[in-house]
XYZ file of C-alpha atoms in Angstrom:
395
model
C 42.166 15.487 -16.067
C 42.688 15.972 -20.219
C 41.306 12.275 -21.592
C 42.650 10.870 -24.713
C 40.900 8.603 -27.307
C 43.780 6.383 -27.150
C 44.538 2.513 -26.284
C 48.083 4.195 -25.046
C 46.154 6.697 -22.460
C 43.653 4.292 -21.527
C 46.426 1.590 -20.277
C 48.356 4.331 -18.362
C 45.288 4.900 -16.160
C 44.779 1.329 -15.672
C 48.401 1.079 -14.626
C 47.781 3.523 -11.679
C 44.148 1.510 -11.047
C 44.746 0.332 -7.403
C 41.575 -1.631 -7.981
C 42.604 -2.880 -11.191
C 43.648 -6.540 -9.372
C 39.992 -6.871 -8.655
C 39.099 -7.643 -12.397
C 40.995 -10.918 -12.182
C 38.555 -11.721 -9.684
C 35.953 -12.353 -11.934
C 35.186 -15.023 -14.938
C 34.417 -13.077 -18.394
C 31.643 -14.856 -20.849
C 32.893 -16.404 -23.986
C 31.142 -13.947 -26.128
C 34.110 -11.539 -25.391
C 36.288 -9.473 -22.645
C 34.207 -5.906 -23.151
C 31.327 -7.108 -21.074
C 29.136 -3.971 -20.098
C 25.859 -5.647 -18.561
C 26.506 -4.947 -15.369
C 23.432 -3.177 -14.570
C 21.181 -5.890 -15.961
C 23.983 -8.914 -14.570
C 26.788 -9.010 -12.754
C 29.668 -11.685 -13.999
C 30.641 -14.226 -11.711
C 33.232 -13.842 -8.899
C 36.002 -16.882 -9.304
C 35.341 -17.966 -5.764
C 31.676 -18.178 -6.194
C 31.760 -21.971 -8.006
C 34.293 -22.551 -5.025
C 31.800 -21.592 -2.036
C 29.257 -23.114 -4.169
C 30.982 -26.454 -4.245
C 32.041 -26.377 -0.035
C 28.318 -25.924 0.400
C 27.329 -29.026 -1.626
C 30.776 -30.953 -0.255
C 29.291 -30.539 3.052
C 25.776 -31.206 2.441
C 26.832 -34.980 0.773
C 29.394 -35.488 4.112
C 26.889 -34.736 6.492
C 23.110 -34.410 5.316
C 20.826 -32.562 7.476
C 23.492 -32.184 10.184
C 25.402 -29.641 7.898
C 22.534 -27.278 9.498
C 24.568 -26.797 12.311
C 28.204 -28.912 11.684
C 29.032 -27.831 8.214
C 32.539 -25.095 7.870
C 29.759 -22.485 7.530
C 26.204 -23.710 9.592
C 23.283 -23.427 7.242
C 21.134 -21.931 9.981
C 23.339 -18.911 10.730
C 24.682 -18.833 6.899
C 22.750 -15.637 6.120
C 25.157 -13.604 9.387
C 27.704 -14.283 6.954
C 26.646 -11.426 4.985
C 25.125 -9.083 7.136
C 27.871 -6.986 8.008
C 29.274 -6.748 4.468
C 25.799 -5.703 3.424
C 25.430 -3.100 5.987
C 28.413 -1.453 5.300
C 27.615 -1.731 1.163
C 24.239 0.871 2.143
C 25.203 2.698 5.076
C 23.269 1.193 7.095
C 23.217 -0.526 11.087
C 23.744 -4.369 11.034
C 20.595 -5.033 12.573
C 19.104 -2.862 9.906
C 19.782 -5.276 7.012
C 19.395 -8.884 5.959
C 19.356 -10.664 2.608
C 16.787 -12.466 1.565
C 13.735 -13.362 -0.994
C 13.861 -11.233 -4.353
C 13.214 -7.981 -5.064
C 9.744 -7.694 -6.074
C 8.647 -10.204 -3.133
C 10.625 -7.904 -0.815
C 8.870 -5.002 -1.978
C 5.545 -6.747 -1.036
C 6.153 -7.947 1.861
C 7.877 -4.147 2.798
C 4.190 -2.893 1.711
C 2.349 -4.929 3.899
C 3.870 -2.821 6.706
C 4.439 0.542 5.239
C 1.308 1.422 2.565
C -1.116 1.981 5.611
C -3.692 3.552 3.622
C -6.701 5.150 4.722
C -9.668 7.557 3.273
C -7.754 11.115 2.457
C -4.193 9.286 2.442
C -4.698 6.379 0.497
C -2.020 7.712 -2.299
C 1.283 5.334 -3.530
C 3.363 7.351 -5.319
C 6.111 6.274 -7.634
C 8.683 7.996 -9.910
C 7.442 8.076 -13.652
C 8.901 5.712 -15.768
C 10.080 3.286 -12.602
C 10.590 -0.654 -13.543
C 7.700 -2.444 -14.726
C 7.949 -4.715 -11.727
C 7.643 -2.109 -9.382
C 4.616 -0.270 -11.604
C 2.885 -3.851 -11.077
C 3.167 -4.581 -7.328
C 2.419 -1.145 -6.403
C -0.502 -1.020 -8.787
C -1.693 -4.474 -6.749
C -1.289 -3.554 -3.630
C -3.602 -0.621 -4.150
C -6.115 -2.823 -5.566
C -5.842 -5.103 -2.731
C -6.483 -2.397 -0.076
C -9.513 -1.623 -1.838
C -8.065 2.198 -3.260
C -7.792 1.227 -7.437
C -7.199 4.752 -8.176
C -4.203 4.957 -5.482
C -0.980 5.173 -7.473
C 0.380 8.780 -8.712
C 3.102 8.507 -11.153
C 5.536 11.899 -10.997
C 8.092 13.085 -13.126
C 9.297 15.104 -9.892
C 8.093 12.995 -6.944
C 10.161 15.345 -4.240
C 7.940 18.458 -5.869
C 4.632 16.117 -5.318
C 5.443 14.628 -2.082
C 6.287 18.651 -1.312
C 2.991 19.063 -3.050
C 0.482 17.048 -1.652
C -0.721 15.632 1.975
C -2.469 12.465 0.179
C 0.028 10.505 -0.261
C 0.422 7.223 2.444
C 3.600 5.900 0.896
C 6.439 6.607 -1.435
C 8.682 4.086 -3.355
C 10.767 5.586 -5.367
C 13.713 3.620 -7.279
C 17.061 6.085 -6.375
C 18.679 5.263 -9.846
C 16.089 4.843 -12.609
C 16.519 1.749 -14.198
C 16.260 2.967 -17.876
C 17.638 6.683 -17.677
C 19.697 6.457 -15.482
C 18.959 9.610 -13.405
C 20.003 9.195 -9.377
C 17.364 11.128 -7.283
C 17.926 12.981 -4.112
C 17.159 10.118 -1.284
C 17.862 12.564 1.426
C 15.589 15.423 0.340
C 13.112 12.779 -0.734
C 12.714 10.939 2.805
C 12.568 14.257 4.095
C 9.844 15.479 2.203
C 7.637 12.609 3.188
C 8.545 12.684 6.842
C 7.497 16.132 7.022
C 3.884 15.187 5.080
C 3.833 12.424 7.545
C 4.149 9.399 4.630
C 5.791 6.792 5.090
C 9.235 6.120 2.459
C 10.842 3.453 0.818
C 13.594 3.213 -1.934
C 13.690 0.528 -4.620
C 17.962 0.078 -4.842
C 17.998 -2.042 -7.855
C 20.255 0.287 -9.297
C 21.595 1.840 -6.653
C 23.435 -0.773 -4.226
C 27.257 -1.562 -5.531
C 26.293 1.258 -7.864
C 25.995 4.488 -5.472
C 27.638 5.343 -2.117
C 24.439 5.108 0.134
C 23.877 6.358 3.713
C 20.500 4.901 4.563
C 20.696 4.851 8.336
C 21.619 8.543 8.394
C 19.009 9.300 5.498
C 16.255 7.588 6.729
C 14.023 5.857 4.517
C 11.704 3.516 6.508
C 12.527 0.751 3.982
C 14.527 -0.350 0.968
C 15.005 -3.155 -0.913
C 17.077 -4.200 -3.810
C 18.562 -7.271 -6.212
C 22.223 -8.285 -5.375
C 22.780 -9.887 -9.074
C 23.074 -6.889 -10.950
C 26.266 -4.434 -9.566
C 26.414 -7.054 -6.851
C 26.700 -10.064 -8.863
C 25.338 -13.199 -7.143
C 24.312 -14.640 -9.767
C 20.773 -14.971 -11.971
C 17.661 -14.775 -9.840
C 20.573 -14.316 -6.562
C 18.749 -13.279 -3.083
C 17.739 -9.564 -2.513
C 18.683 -7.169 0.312
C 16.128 -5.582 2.686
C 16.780 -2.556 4.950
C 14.770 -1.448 7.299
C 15.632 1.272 9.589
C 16.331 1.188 13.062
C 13.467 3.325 13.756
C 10.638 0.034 13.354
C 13.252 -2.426 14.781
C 10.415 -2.876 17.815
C 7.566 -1.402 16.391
C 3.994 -3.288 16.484
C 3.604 -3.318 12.198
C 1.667 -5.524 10.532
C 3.641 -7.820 8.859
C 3.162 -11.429 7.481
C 5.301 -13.816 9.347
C 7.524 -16.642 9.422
C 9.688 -19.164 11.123
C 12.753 -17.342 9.748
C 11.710 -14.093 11.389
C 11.137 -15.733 14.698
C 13.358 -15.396 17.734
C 16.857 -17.505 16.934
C 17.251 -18.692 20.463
C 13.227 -20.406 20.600
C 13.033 -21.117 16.926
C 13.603 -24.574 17.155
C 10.797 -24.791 20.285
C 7.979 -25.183 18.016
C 6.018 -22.894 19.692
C 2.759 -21.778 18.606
C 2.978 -17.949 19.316
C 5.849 -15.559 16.956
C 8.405 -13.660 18.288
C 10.451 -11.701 16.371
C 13.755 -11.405 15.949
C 14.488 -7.143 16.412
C 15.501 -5.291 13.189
C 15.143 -6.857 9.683
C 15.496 -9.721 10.098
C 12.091 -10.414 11.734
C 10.997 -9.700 7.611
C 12.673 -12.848 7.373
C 9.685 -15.978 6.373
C 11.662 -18.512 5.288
C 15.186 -20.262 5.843
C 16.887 -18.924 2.656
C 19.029 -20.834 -0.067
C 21.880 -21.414 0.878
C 23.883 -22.189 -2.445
C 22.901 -18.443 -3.383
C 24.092 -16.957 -0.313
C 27.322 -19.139 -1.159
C 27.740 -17.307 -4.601
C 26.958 -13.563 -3.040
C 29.629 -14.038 -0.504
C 32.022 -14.589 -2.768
C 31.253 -11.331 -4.430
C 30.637 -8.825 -1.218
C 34.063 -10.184 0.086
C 35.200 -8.109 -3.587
C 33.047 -5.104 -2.217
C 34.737 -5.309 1.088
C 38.283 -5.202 -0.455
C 37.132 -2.532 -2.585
C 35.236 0.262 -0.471
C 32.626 2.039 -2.197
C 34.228 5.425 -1.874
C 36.995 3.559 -3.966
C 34.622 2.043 -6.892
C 32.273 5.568 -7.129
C 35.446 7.479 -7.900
C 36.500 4.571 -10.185
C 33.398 4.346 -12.012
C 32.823 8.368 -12.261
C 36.210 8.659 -13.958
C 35.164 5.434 -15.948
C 31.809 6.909 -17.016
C 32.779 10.160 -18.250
C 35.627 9.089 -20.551
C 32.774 6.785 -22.158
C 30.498 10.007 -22.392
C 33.469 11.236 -23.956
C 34.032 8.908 -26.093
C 30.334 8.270 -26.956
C 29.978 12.098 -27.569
C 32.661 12.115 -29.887
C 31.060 9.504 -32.273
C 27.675 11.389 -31.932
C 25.812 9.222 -29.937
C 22.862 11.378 -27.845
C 23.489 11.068 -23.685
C 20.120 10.534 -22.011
C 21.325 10.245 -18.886
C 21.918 13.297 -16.674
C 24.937 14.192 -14.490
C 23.754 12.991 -11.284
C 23.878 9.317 -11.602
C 26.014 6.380 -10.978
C 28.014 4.317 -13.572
C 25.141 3.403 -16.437
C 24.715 5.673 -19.142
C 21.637 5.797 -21.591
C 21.971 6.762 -24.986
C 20.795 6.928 -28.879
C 23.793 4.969 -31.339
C 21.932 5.962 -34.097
C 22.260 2.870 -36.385
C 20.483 0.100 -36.827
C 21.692 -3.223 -35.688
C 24.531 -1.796 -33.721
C 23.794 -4.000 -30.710
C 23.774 -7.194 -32.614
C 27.156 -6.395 -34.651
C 28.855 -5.395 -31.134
C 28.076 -8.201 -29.575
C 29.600 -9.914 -32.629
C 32.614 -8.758 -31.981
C 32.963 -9.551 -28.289
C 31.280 -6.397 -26.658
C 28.137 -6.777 -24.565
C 25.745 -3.853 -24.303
C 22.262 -3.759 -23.404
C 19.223 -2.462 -25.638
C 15.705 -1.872 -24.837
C 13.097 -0.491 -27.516
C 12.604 0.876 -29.049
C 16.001 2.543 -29.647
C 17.802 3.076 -26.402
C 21.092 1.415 -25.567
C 22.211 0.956 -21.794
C 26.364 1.280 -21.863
C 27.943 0.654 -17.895
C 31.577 0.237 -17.133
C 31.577 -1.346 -14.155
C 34.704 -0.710 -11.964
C 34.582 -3.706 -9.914
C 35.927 -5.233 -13.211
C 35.873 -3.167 -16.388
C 39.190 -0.834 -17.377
C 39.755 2.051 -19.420
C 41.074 0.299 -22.035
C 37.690 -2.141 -22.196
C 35.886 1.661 -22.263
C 38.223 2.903 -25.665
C 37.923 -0.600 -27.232
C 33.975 -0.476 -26.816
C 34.187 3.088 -28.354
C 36.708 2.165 -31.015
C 34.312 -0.247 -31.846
C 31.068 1.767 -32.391
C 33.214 4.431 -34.392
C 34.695 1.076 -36.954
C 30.642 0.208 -37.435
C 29.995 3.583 -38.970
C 28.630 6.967 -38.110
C 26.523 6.400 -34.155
């Protein structure tokens, strides 16, 4: 389809948007209406403040009986989301469950899949992955006793093809500063065949990507539900773990949360867990978070993710487009999801934008981070950003 640097063009394809309702949905910050954060924070749902509120209604009307008598029981709260979340990655109910963070999911994930031993002690990441991720792998190696553990690869499907020392893989599908989607398929492949175990940082993937991680295969993922997902700042995380461990005798460090639903309240001294991911689970979780990720997986629901990925692919090449056309460099290849990467090459062009009401994202030293977000951004916000960049002089 022929794409037109025009405000006239741009409203046309919103006007045949069937997800264009959705935008409503969703509170926009003061600052200004061309918010494109996403991938660092999601805005807020509408209905988030008002499943926030029932949730402390009910806990002043009835205390700790809201546990069990509130509209939504506290101690089964966390179902609510489970089969939203499954269908968001692909993935078996049983497989999933939100909880924790991300980087306290990723440990606890560790302590059952990097099984290291002498001759496959290696934890390999992708080069360049999130600092977060750099650190807990780098600490987990340390705390098995293998310092030197941790490969970094600009190509970790050609390594893991490569080598036959390598325990465990964690690999974040979407880079969180280029951009670049990897091959999860190929990659859990690759492992399974070296006999390494596989899991996927989703950071940038979930709400972002169409994912298929039952059929894939990973033995674990993990991810942050406040970026694309928008629960909110420091919101719960997602784990997944496949179907494959549901019953399997891993090491793992345990909880009350994880324990069998039907004896949990028995007190009893020996754990049982629950089958699937949920026996990951340590702790009861918070509930007013859960509240304000409902409100926004209820959005996904309505939505589809086959829906939003050909949204945001038509979205995010008429900003390359545009960007291209006011000289800014691309960093991020093709394969990807709705974030792109790129050089505006003049100073202070982050600041001034955000002047006048459009939010981007910079990281230094010179890199910008640009996503149009199709749960709630529009063509039009895409050619306003870009009319924007071209009125503050040469990119």
């Amino acid at each position: 389809m022929l794409s037109e640097d025009s405000l006239e063009w741009a409203r046309a394809q919103d006007a045949s948007d069937e997800l264009l309702p959705l935008r409503a949905e969703f509170l926009f910050p003061d600052s200004g209406p061309l918010y494109f954060a996403g991938h660092s924070l999601g805005l807020q749902p509408r209905r988030a403040r008002e499943y926030v509120l029932q949730e402390l209604d009910d806990w002043a009307r009835l205390g700790v009986e809201g546990h069990f008598a509130s509209r939504n029981p506290w101690v089964s709260y966390h179902e609510l989301l489970t089969a939203s979340t499954a269908r968001l990655v692909g993935a078996l109910p049983h497989e999933v469950v939100v909880m924790n963070t991300l980087s306290v999911n990723l440990h606890l994930l560790m302590v059952s899949f990097y099984r290291p031993r002498r001759g496959k002690h290696r934890l390999l990441i992708e080069q360049g992955a999130f600092p977060s991720d750099r650190y807990a792998v780098a600490s987990q190696a340390r705390f098995h006793g293998f310092p030197d553990a941790v490969l970094e690869s600009e190509d970790p499907l050609e390594t893991l093809r490569e080598r036959d020392d390598i325990a465990l893989a964690l690999i974040g599908n979407v880079n969180y500063l280029t951009g670049r989607a990897y091959d999860m398929r190929a990659l859990v492949r690759a492992a399974q065949e070296k006999e390494a175990f596989i899991g996927f940082d989703l950071a940038h993937g979930a709400g972002n990507l169409p994912l298929t991680l039952h059929e894939d295969g990973p033995d674990f993922a993990a991810w942050c539900n406040y970026k694309y997902l928008n629960a909110g700042p420091g919101g719960l995380g997602g784990v997944f773990v496949h179907e494959r461990h549901a019953d399997a005798a891993l090491p793992r460090f345990e909880g009350w949360w994880g324990h069998d639903k039907a004896r949990r309240f028995e007190m009893g001294p020996s754990f049982s867990p629950i089958r699937g991911a949920e026996a990951w689970q340590v702790s009861n979780p918070p509930i007013l978070q859960l509240a304000a990720l409902r409100a926004s997986m209820e959005l996904f629901d309505r939505a589809g993710m086959p829906a939003l990925r050909r949204k945001g692919d038509r979205l995010t090449a008429y900003l390359e487009l545009l960007l291209r056309q006011r000289g800014a460099e691309i960093l991020t290849p093709a394969k990807r999801g709705s974030m792109l990467t790129v050089r505006l090459h003049q100073p202070g062009i982050v600041a001034e934008l955000k002047n006048r009401g459009a939010v981007v994202d910079s990281r230094p030293p010179d890199i910008v981070r640009i996503t149009p977000a199709p749960l709630y951004n529009s063509f039009e916000d895409v050619q306003r950003l870009c009319a924007l960049i071209g009125e503050s002089g040469d990119a």
